[in-house]
Amino acid sequence: MSAPQLTLYLAESGLNWMKLLVLMEELGVSYNEVILDFAKEEQKTEEYRKLNPNGRIPTLVDHSNNDEVIWESNAILKYLADRYDTEKKLTVTDEKEKADLDTWLFYQASHQGPTFGNCQWFMFYHPERIPSAILRFQNEIKRIFGVLNDVLSKKEWLVGNKCTIADLAFIKYNDYAIHHLLPTNFNVEREFPHLAAWHAKLMARPAVQYAINHMLELDVGRERQHVNGVTHSEFARTATGIARRGIAAQAAKDEILVNV
């Protein structure tokens, strides 16, 4: 078996790396995963920060390109599409459409990511309950949903009349917000029907289903803890299927608990 083309550094939980798995699966490139243990702050080690000075995930190393290192998730999306999407299945060639694609990637990184992430923090991890902060970020999520819904009321996809990396960039944060960040009585299909239809089409893609399942089985840290109460050691004892790919080389660890 030949060595993988790529290595992706990720963690058991987190929202930014799933879209990269989706793209690599869509493109059929070979890759290896290195799962960093945040409980041990492996993302802060000197060795890892030689790859990613920001000490965050994800980070990609391209072994077929002199071990080129790329960090920041949408930069990795762009790099993978530019280098490996030779048939332009998930990207575009028209100059205006390329600018539009970049616009949506920047919008996802500067609006969706920080807003949804702050909402998650104040709902689940901040030591003090601050209802006004939660409400502010829930309303911002709805505003961003409204922006997307308005655009998608006029076209099926964000750019180029087809699914592109611009669409893939939004999947996991949208899914997480719908299921965990917005009030339980919130109905996305009623409030934002065009966004809901777009999201459903994205979720139905086989590569997305694979990545979602893979992420759910690896996500044994903070997110799994606050969503369904399953801790790391419980998960490790019962993991089957895809999960074995992620933990086969790792012994069952102590529980990762976060006070929420």
PDB file of C-alpha atoms in Angstrom:
ATOM      1  CA  MET A   1       0.000   0.000   0.000  1.00  0.00           C
ATOM      2  CA  SER A   2       1.390   3.382  -0.989  1.00  0.00           C
ATOM      3  CA  ALA A   3       1.809   6.141   1.570  1.00  0.00           C
ATOM      4  CA  PRO A   4      -1.098   8.586   1.849  1.00  0.00           C
ATOM      5  CA  GLN A   5      -0.875  11.813  -0.101  1.00  0.00           C
ATOM      6  CA  LEU A   6      -2.010  13.931   2.832  1.00  0.00           C
ATOM      7  CA  THR A   7      -2.025  14.056   6.613  1.00  0.00           C
ATOM      8  CA  LEU A   8      -4.804  15.925   8.397  1.00  0.00           C
ATOM      9  CA  TYR A   9      -4.350  16.947  12.015  1.00  0.00           C
ATOM     10  CA  LEU A  10      -7.652  17.143  13.866  1.00  0.00           C
ATOM     11  CA  ALA A  11      -9.206  16.434  17.265  1.00  0.00           C
ATOM     12  CA  GLU A  12     -12.005  14.310  18.619  1.00  0.00           C
ATOM     13  CA  SER A  13     -14.347  17.273  18.678  1.00  0.00           C
ATOM     14  CA  GLY A  14     -14.572  20.501  16.751  1.00  0.00           C
ATOM     15  CA  LEU A  15     -16.531  21.880  13.819  1.00  0.00           C
ATOM     16  CA  ASN A  16     -13.932  22.984  11.287  1.00  0.00           C
ATOM     17  CA  TRP A  17     -12.321  19.786  10.071  1.00  0.00           C
ATOM     18  CA  MET A  18     -15.373  17.859   8.890  1.00  0.00           C
ATOM     19  CA  LYS A  19     -15.667  19.825   5.637  1.00  0.00           C
ATOM     20  CA  LEU A  20     -12.101  18.813   4.796  1.00  0.00           C
ATOM     21  CA  LEU A  21     -12.942  15.126   5.178  1.00  0.00           C
ATOM     22  CA  VAL A  22     -15.930  15.705   2.913  1.00  0.00           C
ATOM     23  CA  LEU A  23     -13.782  17.293   0.217  1.00  0.00           C
ATOM     24  CA  MET A  24     -11.048  14.648   0.405  1.00  0.00           C
ATOM     25  CA  GLU A  25     -13.653  11.894   0.169  1.00  0.00           C
ATOM     26  CA  GLU A  26     -15.352  13.661  -2.755  1.00  0.00           C
ATOM     27  CA  LEU A  27     -12.012  13.953  -4.581  1.00  0.00           C
ATOM     28  CA  GLY A  28     -10.817  10.448  -3.742  1.00  0.00           C
ATOM     29  CA  VAL A  29      -7.430  11.496  -2.384  1.00  0.00           C
ATOM     30  CA  SER A  30      -5.615   9.325   0.146  1.00  0.00           C
ATOM     31  CA  TYR A  31      -5.076  10.743   3.593  1.00  0.00           C
ATOM     32  CA  ASN A  32      -4.091   9.881   7.112  1.00  0.00           C
ATOM     33  CA  GLU A  33      -5.576  11.389  10.277  1.00  0.00           C
ATOM     34  CA  VAL A  34      -3.607  12.434  13.343  1.00  0.00           C
ATOM     35  CA  ILE A  35      -5.957  12.945  16.272  1.00  0.00           C
ATOM     36  CA  LEU A  36      -4.606  15.447  18.778  1.00  0.00           C
ATOM     37  CA  ASP A  37      -5.530  15.107  22.434  1.00  0.00           C
ATOM     38  CA  PHE A  38      -6.737  18.512  23.593  1.00  0.00           C
ATOM     39  CA  ALA A  39      -6.903  17.297  27.187  1.00  0.00           C
ATOM     40  CA  LYS A  40      -3.113  16.978  27.000  1.00  0.00           C
ATOM     41  CA  GLU A  41      -2.838  20.208  24.976  1.00  0.00           C
ATOM     42  CA  GLU A  42      -1.059  18.393  22.171  1.00  0.00           C
ATOM     43  CA  GLN A  43      -2.084  21.251  19.866  1.00  0.00           C
ATOM     44  CA  LYS A  44       0.130  23.559  21.932  1.00  0.00           C
ATOM     45  CA  THR A  45       3.328  21.511  21.776  1.00  0.00           C
ATOM     46  CA  GLU A  46       6.421  22.980  20.193  1.00  0.00           C
ATOM     47  CA  GLU A  47       6.453  20.217  17.593  1.00  0.00           C
ATOM     48  CA  TYR A  48       2.893  20.852  16.462  1.00  0.00           C
ATOM     49  CA  ARG A  49       3.290  24.638  16.477  1.00  0.00           C
ATOM     50  CA  LYS A  50       6.106  24.254  13.972  1.00  0.00           C
ATOM     51  CA  LEU A  51       3.303  23.174  11.639  1.00  0.00           C
ATOM     52  CA  ASN A  52       0.611  25.527  12.887  1.00  0.00           C
ATOM     53  CA  PRO A  53       1.884  28.549  14.852  1.00  0.00           C
ATOM     54  CA  ASN A  54      -1.669  29.304  15.950  1.00  0.00           C
ATOM     55  CA  GLY A  55      -1.845  26.071  17.929  1.00  0.00           C
ATOM     56  CA  ARG A  56      -5.264  25.128  16.579  1.00  0.00           C
ATOM     57  CA  ILE A  57      -6.810  22.562  14.265  1.00  0.00           C
ATOM     58  CA  PRO A  58      -7.064  21.625  11.467  1.00  0.00           C
ATOM     59  CA  THR A  59      -3.665  21.469   9.794  1.00  0.00           C
ATOM     60  CA  LEU A  60      -2.870  19.711   6.522  1.00  0.00           C
ATOM     61  CA  VAL A  61       0.473  18.349   5.335  1.00  0.00           C
ATOM     62  CA  ASP A  62       0.718  17.506   1.633  1.00  0.00           C
ATOM     63  CA  HIS A  63       3.338  14.780   1.250  1.00  0.00           C
ATOM     64  CA  SER A  64       2.996  14.830  -2.532  1.00  0.00           C
ATOM     65  CA  ASN A  65       4.038  18.494  -2.580  1.00  0.00           C
ATOM     66  CA  ASN A  66       7.252  18.548  -0.539  1.00  0.00           C
ATOM     67  CA  ASP A  67       5.315  18.318   2.745  1.00  0.00           C
ATOM     68  CA  GLU A  68       3.640  21.655   2.150  1.00  0.00           C
ATOM     69  CA  VAL A  69       1.786  22.760   5.294  1.00  0.00           C
ATOM     70  CA  ILE A  70      -1.545  24.588   5.206  1.00  0.00           C
ATOM     71  CA  TRP A  71      -3.624  25.702   8.161  1.00  0.00           C
ATOM     72  CA  GLU A  72      -6.963  27.475   8.593  1.00  0.00           C
ATOM     73  CA  SER A  73      -9.804  25.310   7.347  1.00  0.00           C
ATOM     74  CA  ASN A  74     -10.991  27.384   4.395  1.00  0.00           C
ATOM     75  CA  ALA A  75      -7.407  27.911   3.221  1.00  0.00           C
ATOM     76  CA  ILE A  76      -7.109  24.114   3.243  1.00  0.00           C
ATOM     77  CA  LEU A  77     -10.369  23.815   1.310  1.00  0.00           C
ATOM     78  CA  LYS A  78      -9.029  26.186  -1.334  1.00  0.00           C
ATOM     79  CA  TYR A  79      -5.672  24.411  -1.500  1.00  0.00           C
ATOM     80  CA  LEU A  80      -7.245  20.974  -1.915  1.00  0.00           C
ATOM     81  CA  ALA A  81      -9.631  22.196  -4.586  1.00  0.00           C
ATOM     82  CA  ASP A  82      -6.936  24.062  -6.506  1.00  0.00           C
ATOM     83  CA  ARG A  83      -4.483  21.178  -6.433  1.00  0.00           C
ATOM     84  CA  TYR A  84      -6.615  18.038  -6.508  1.00  0.00           C
ATOM     85  CA  ASP A  85      -9.953  18.945  -8.105  1.00  0.00           C
ATOM     86  CA  THR A  86      -8.568  18.592 -11.609  1.00  0.00           C
ATOM     87  CA  GLU A  87     -12.043  18.055 -13.079  1.00  0.00           C
ATOM     88  CA  LYS A  88     -13.374  21.174 -11.297  1.00  0.00           C
ATOM     89  CA  LYS A  89     -16.250  19.185  -9.823  1.00  0.00           C
ATOM     90  CA  LEU A  90     -16.461  21.305  -6.691  1.00  0.00           C
ATOM     91  CA  THR A  91     -14.899  24.559  -7.778  1.00  0.00           C
ATOM     92  CA  VAL A  92     -15.252  27.058 -10.631  1.00  0.00           C
ATOM     93  CA  THR A  93     -13.151  28.558 -13.406  1.00  0.00           C
ATOM     94  CA  ASP A  94     -15.035  31.737 -14.348  1.00  0.00           C
ATOM     95  CA  GLU A  95     -13.294  34.772 -12.815  1.00  0.00           C
ATOM     96  CA  LYS A  96     -16.481  36.311 -11.407  1.00  0.00           C
ATOM     97  CA  GLU A  97     -17.567  32.988  -9.960  1.00  0.00           C
ATOM     98  CA  LYS A  98     -14.118  32.518  -8.411  1.00  0.00           C
ATOM     99  CA  ALA A  99     -14.522  35.875  -6.682  1.00  0.00           C
ATOM    100  CA  ASP A 100     -18.000  34.886  -5.516  1.00  0.00           C
ATOM    101  CA  LEU A 101     -16.645  31.612  -4.144  1.00  0.00           C
ATOM    102  CA  ASP A 102     -13.939  33.449  -2.206  1.00  0.00           C
ATOM    103  CA  THR A 103     -16.555  35.841  -0.848  1.00  0.00           C
ATOM    104  CA  TRP A 104     -18.609  33.002   0.598  1.00  0.00           C
ATOM    105  CA  LEU A 105     -15.547  31.310   2.089  1.00  0.00           C
ATOM    106  CA  PHE A 106     -14.591  34.557   3.818  1.00  0.00           C
ATOM    107  CA  TYR A 107     -18.185  35.073   4.952  1.00  0.00           C
ATOM    108  CA  GLN A 108     -18.255  31.601   6.488  1.00  0.00           C
ATOM    109  CA  ALA A 109     -14.949  32.171   8.267  1.00  0.00           C
ATOM    110  CA  SER A 110     -15.673  35.689   9.516  1.00  0.00           C
ATOM    111  CA  HIS A 111     -19.419  35.512  10.257  1.00  0.00           C
ATOM    112  CA  GLN A 112     -20.746  31.980  10.601  1.00  0.00           C
ATOM    113  CA  GLY A 113     -17.776  30.431  12.402  1.00  0.00           C
ATOM    114  CA  PRO A 114     -17.209  33.069  15.114  1.00  0.00           C
ATOM    115  CA  THR A 115     -20.913  33.678  15.732  1.00  0.00           C
ATOM    116  CA  PHE A 116     -21.886  30.036  16.049  1.00  0.00           C
ATOM    117  CA  GLY A 117     -18.755  29.319  18.064  1.00  0.00           C
ATOM    118  CA  ASN A 118     -19.517  32.115  20.538  1.00  0.00           C
ATOM    119  CA  CYS A 119     -23.066  30.849  20.915  1.00  0.00           C
ATOM    120  CA  GLN A 120     -21.744  27.365  21.664  1.00  0.00           C
ATOM    121  CA  TRP A 121     -19.331  28.782  24.235  1.00  0.00           C
ATOM    122  CA  PHE A 122     -21.939  30.759  26.164  1.00  0.00           C
ATOM    123  CA  MET A 123     -24.474  27.926  26.033  1.00  0.00           C
ATOM    124  CA  PHE A 124     -22.221  25.080  27.140  1.00  0.00           C
ATOM    125  CA  TYR A 125     -18.801  26.105  28.420  1.00  0.00           C
ATOM    126  CA  HIS A 126     -18.829  29.575  29.943  1.00  0.00           C
ATOM    127  CA  PRO A 127     -18.644  29.202  33.742  1.00  0.00           C
ATOM    128  CA  GLU A 128     -21.379  31.794  34.290  1.00  0.00           C
ATOM    129  CA  ARG A 129     -24.824  31.620  32.697  1.00  0.00           C
ATOM    130  CA  ILE A 130     -25.429  34.849  30.755  1.00  0.00           C
ATOM    131  CA  PRO A 131     -28.841  34.673  29.017  1.00  0.00           C
ATOM    132  CA  SER A 132     -28.361  38.001  27.208  1.00  0.00           C
ATOM    133  CA  ALA A 133     -25.172  36.710  25.541  1.00  0.00           C
ATOM    134  CA  ILE A 134     -26.873  33.485  24.470  1.00  0.00           C
ATOM    135  CA  LEU A 135     -29.836  35.412  23.052  1.00  0.00           C
ATOM    136  CA  ARG A 136     -27.558  37.789  21.175  1.00  0.00           C
ATOM    137  CA  PHE A 137     -25.706  34.990  19.416  1.00  0.00           C
ATOM    138  CA  GLN A 138     -28.867  32.962  18.761  1.00  0.00           C
ATOM    139  CA  ASN A 139     -30.312  36.031  17.050  1.00  0.00           C
ATOM    140  CA  GLU A 140     -27.114  36.425  15.041  1.00  0.00           C
ATOM    141  CA  ILE A 141     -27.400  32.792  13.927  1.00  0.00           C
ATOM    142  CA  LYS A 142     -30.905  33.540  12.705  1.00  0.00           C
ATOM    143  CA  ARG A 143     -29.650  36.648  10.914  1.00  0.00           C
ATOM    144  CA  ILE A 144     -26.954  34.634   9.117  1.00  0.00           C
ATOM    145  CA  PHE A 145     -29.519  31.972   8.271  1.00  0.00           C
ATOM    146  CA  GLY A 146     -31.632  34.769   6.816  1.00  0.00           C
ATOM    147  CA  VAL A 147     -28.786  35.981   4.609  1.00  0.00           C
ATOM    148  CA  LEU A 148     -28.273  32.476   3.237  1.00  0.00           C
ATOM    149  CA  ASN A 149     -32.007  31.856   2.876  1.00  0.00           C
ATOM    150  CA  ASP A 150     -32.490  35.036   0.855  1.00  0.00           C
ATOM    151  CA  VAL A 151     -29.650  34.168  -1.535  1.00  0.00           C
ATOM    152  CA  LEU A 152     -30.829  30.563  -1.876  1.00  0.00           C
ATOM    153  CA  SER A 153     -34.374  31.694  -2.647  1.00  0.00           C
ATOM    154  CA  LYS A 154     -33.004  32.807  -6.003  1.00  0.00           C
ATOM    155  CA  LYS A 155     -30.685  29.903  -6.836  1.00  0.00           C
ATOM    156  CA  GLU A 156     -29.993  26.310  -5.861  1.00  0.00           C
ATOM    157  CA  TRP A 157     -26.337  26.677  -4.837  1.00  0.00           C
ATOM    158  CA  LEU A 158     -24.190  29.560  -3.661  1.00  0.00           C
ATOM    159  CA  VAL A 159     -21.862  29.719  -6.676  1.00  0.00           C
ATOM    160  CA  GLY A 160     -21.786  28.466 -10.236  1.00  0.00           C
ATOM    161  CA  ASN A 161     -25.124  26.628 -10.367  1.00  0.00           C
ATOM    162  CA  LYS A 162     -23.571  23.573  -8.700  1.00  0.00           C
ATOM    163  CA  CYS A 163     -22.360  22.363  -5.336  1.00  0.00           C
ATOM    164  CA  THR A 164     -18.903  23.791  -4.623  1.00  0.00           C
ATOM    165  CA  ILE A 165     -16.543  24.120  -1.689  1.00  0.00           C
ATOM    166  CA  ALA A 166     -18.456  27.297  -0.818  1.00  0.00           C
ATOM    167  CA  ASP A 167     -21.475  25.160   0.052  1.00  0.00           C
ATOM    168  CA  LEU A 168     -19.412  22.496   1.813  1.00  0.00           C
ATOM    169  CA  ALA A 169     -17.880  25.125   4.094  1.00  0.00           C
ATOM    170  CA  PHE A 170     -21.218  25.786   5.819  1.00  0.00           C
ATOM    171  CA  ILE A 171     -22.450  22.236   6.477  1.00  0.00           C
ATOM    172  CA  LYS A 172     -21.255  21.345   9.948  1.00  0.00           C
ATOM    173  CA  TYR A 173     -21.877  24.690  11.648  1.00  0.00           C
ATOM    174  CA  ASN A 174     -25.388  24.865  10.183  1.00  0.00           C
ATOM    175  CA  ASP A 175     -26.166  21.320  11.275  1.00  0.00           C
ATOM    176  CA  TYR A 176     -24.831  21.941  14.760  1.00  0.00           C
ATOM    177  CA  ALA A 177     -26.816  25.160  15.132  1.00  0.00           C
ATOM    178  CA  ILE A 178     -30.056  23.556  13.978  1.00  0.00           C
ATOM    179  CA  HIS A 179     -29.741  20.676  16.438  1.00  0.00           C
ATOM    180  CA  HIS A 180     -27.995  22.222  19.435  1.00  0.00           C
ATOM    181  CA  LEU A 181     -27.833  26.025  19.428  1.00  0.00           C
ATOM    182  CA  LEU A 182     -31.303  27.238  18.527  1.00  0.00           C
ATOM    183  CA  PRO A 183     -34.355  26.807  20.781  1.00  0.00           C
ATOM    184  CA  THR A 184     -36.006  23.396  20.645  1.00  0.00           C
ATOM    185  CA  ASN A 185     -39.214  24.926  19.278  1.00  0.00           C
ATOM    186  CA  PHE A 186     -37.371  26.597  16.389  1.00  0.00           C
ATOM    187  CA  ASN A 187     -38.455  25.190  13.022  1.00  0.00           C
ATOM    188  CA  VAL A 188     -35.827  25.844  10.357  1.00  0.00           C
ATOM    189  CA  GLU A 189     -38.025  24.470   7.558  1.00  0.00           C
ATOM    190  CA  ARG A 190     -40.739  26.982   8.388  1.00  0.00           C
ATOM    191  CA  GLU A 191     -38.519  29.979   9.129  1.00  0.00           C
ATOM    192  CA  PHE A 192     -35.860  29.456   6.445  1.00  0.00           C
ATOM    193  CA  PRO A 193     -37.227  27.000   3.862  1.00  0.00           C
ATOM    194  CA  HIS A 194     -34.620  27.672   1.159  1.00  0.00           C
ATOM    195  CA  LEU A 195     -31.725  27.223   3.566  1.00  0.00           C
ATOM    196  CA  ALA A 196     -33.347  24.050   4.928  1.00  0.00           C
ATOM    197  CA  ALA A 197     -33.745  22.553   1.448  1.00  0.00           C
ATOM    198  CA  TRP A 198     -30.116  23.395   0.574  1.00  0.00           C
ATOM    199  CA  HIS A 199     -28.861  21.917   3.821  1.00  0.00           C
ATOM    200  CA  ALA A 200     -30.857  18.723   3.259  1.00  0.00           C
ATOM    201  CA  LYS A 201     -29.335  18.284  -0.204  1.00  0.00           C
ATOM    202  CA  LEU A 202     -25.853  18.736   1.206  1.00  0.00           C
ATOM    203  CA  MET A 203     -26.478  16.304   4.056  1.00  0.00           C
ATOM    204  CA  ALA A 204     -27.664  13.647   1.586  1.00  0.00           C
ATOM    205  CA  ARG A 205     -24.332  13.518  -0.257  1.00  0.00           C
ATOM    206  CA  PRO A 206     -22.531  10.225   0.459  1.00  0.00           C
ATOM    207  CA  ALA A 207     -19.258  11.941   1.359  1.00  0.00           C
ATOM    208  CA  VAL A 208     -21.090  14.156   3.838  1.00  0.00           C
ATOM    209  CA  GLN A 209     -22.838  11.170   5.406  1.00  0.00           C
ATOM    210  CA  TYR A 210     -19.498   9.408   5.754  1.00  0.00           C
ATOM    211  CA  ALA A 211     -17.855  12.429   7.371  1.00  0.00           C
ATOM    212  CA  ILE A 212     -20.789  13.063   9.707  1.00  0.00           C
ATOM    213  CA  ASN A 213     -20.749   9.449  10.903  1.00  0.00           C
ATOM    214  CA  HIS A 214     -16.985   9.513  11.266  1.00  0.00           C
ATOM    215  CA  MET A 215     -17.161  12.738  13.241  1.00  0.00           C
ATOM    216  CA  LEU A 216     -19.916  11.468  15.517  1.00  0.00           C
ATOM    217  CA  GLU A 217     -17.897   8.386  16.350  1.00  0.00           C
ATOM    218  CA  LEU A 218     -14.716  10.320  16.995  1.00  0.00           C
ATOM    219  CA  ASP A 219     -16.389  13.160  18.848  1.00  0.00           C
ATOM    220  CA  VAL A 220     -15.971  11.851  22.361  1.00  0.00           C
ATOM    221  CA  GLY A 221     -14.869  15.100  23.940  1.00  0.00           C
ATOM    222  CA  ARG A 222     -16.751  18.219  24.909  1.00  0.00           C
ATOM    223  CA  GLU A 223     -19.506  18.102  22.299  1.00  0.00           C
ATOM    224  CA  ARG A 224     -20.486  14.486  22.941  1.00  0.00           C
ATOM    225  CA  GLN A 225     -20.379  15.136  26.683  1.00  0.00           C
ATOM    226  CA  HIS A 226     -22.838  18.015  26.649  1.00  0.00           C
ATOM    227  CA  VAL A 227     -25.132  16.610  23.952  1.00  0.00           C
ATOM    228  CA  ASN A 228     -25.777  13.097  25.194  1.00  0.00           C
ATOM    229  CA  GLY A 229     -23.641  12.509  28.260  1.00  0.00           C
ATOM    230  CA  VAL A 230     -21.376   9.872  26.722  1.00  0.00           C
ATOM    231  CA  THR A 231     -17.853  10.271  28.037  1.00  0.00           C
ATOM    232  CA  HIS A 232     -14.630   9.260  26.373  1.00  0.00           C
ATOM    233  CA  SER A 233     -14.013   6.051  28.272  1.00  0.00           C
ATOM    234  CA  GLU A 234     -17.590   4.870  27.752  1.00  0.00           C
ATOM    235  CA  PHE A 235     -17.319   5.539  24.033  1.00  0.00           C
ATOM    236  CA  ALA A 236     -13.924   3.882  23.709  1.00  0.00           C
ATOM    237  CA  ARG A 237     -15.217   0.715  25.335  1.00  0.00           C
ATOM    238  CA  THR A 238     -18.131   0.394  22.925  1.00  0.00           C
ATOM    239  CA  ALA A 239     -16.750   1.892  19.697  1.00  0.00           C
ATOM    240  CA  THR A 240     -17.229  -0.157  16.544  1.00  0.00           C
ATOM    241  CA  GLY A 241     -17.006   0.331  12.794  1.00  0.00           C
ATOM    242  CA  ILE A 242     -15.576   3.591  11.534  1.00  0.00           C
ATOM    243  CA  ALA A 243     -14.554   4.584  15.049  1.00  0.00           C
ATOM    244  CA  ARG A 244     -11.892   1.904  15.060  1.00  0.00           C
ATOM    245  CA  ARG A 245     -10.107   3.813  12.327  1.00  0.00           C
ATOM    246  CA  GLY A 246      -9.750   6.759  14.643  1.00  0.00           C
ATOM    247  CA  ILE A 247      -8.863   5.017  17.901  1.00  0.00           C
ATOM    248  CA  ALA A 248      -7.207   1.762  16.858  1.00  0.00           C
ATOM    249  CA  ALA A 249      -3.773   3.077  17.756  1.00  0.00           C
ATOM    250  CA  GLN A 250      -4.940   4.800  20.905  1.00  0.00           C
ATOM    251  CA  ALA A 251      -5.586   3.205  24.269  1.00  0.00           C
ATOM    252  CA  ALA A 252      -8.782   4.163  26.048  1.00  0.00           C
ATOM    253  CA  LYS A 253      -8.063   7.428  27.819  1.00  0.00           C
ATOM    254  CA  ASP A 254      -9.405   8.983  30.956  1.00  0.00           C
ATOM    255  CA  GLU A 255     -12.721  10.719  30.638  1.00  0.00           C
ATOM    256  CA  ILE A 256     -12.576  14.212  29.173  1.00  0.00           C
ATOM    257  CA  LEU A 257     -14.975  16.282  31.213  1.00  0.00           C
ATOM    258  CA  VAL A 258     -15.824  19.926  30.918  1.00  0.00           C
ATOM    259  CA  ASN A 259     -17.967  21.697  33.466  1.00  0.00           C
ATOM    260  CA  VAL A 260     -20.941  23.109  31.604  1.00  0.00           C
TER     261      VAL A 260
END
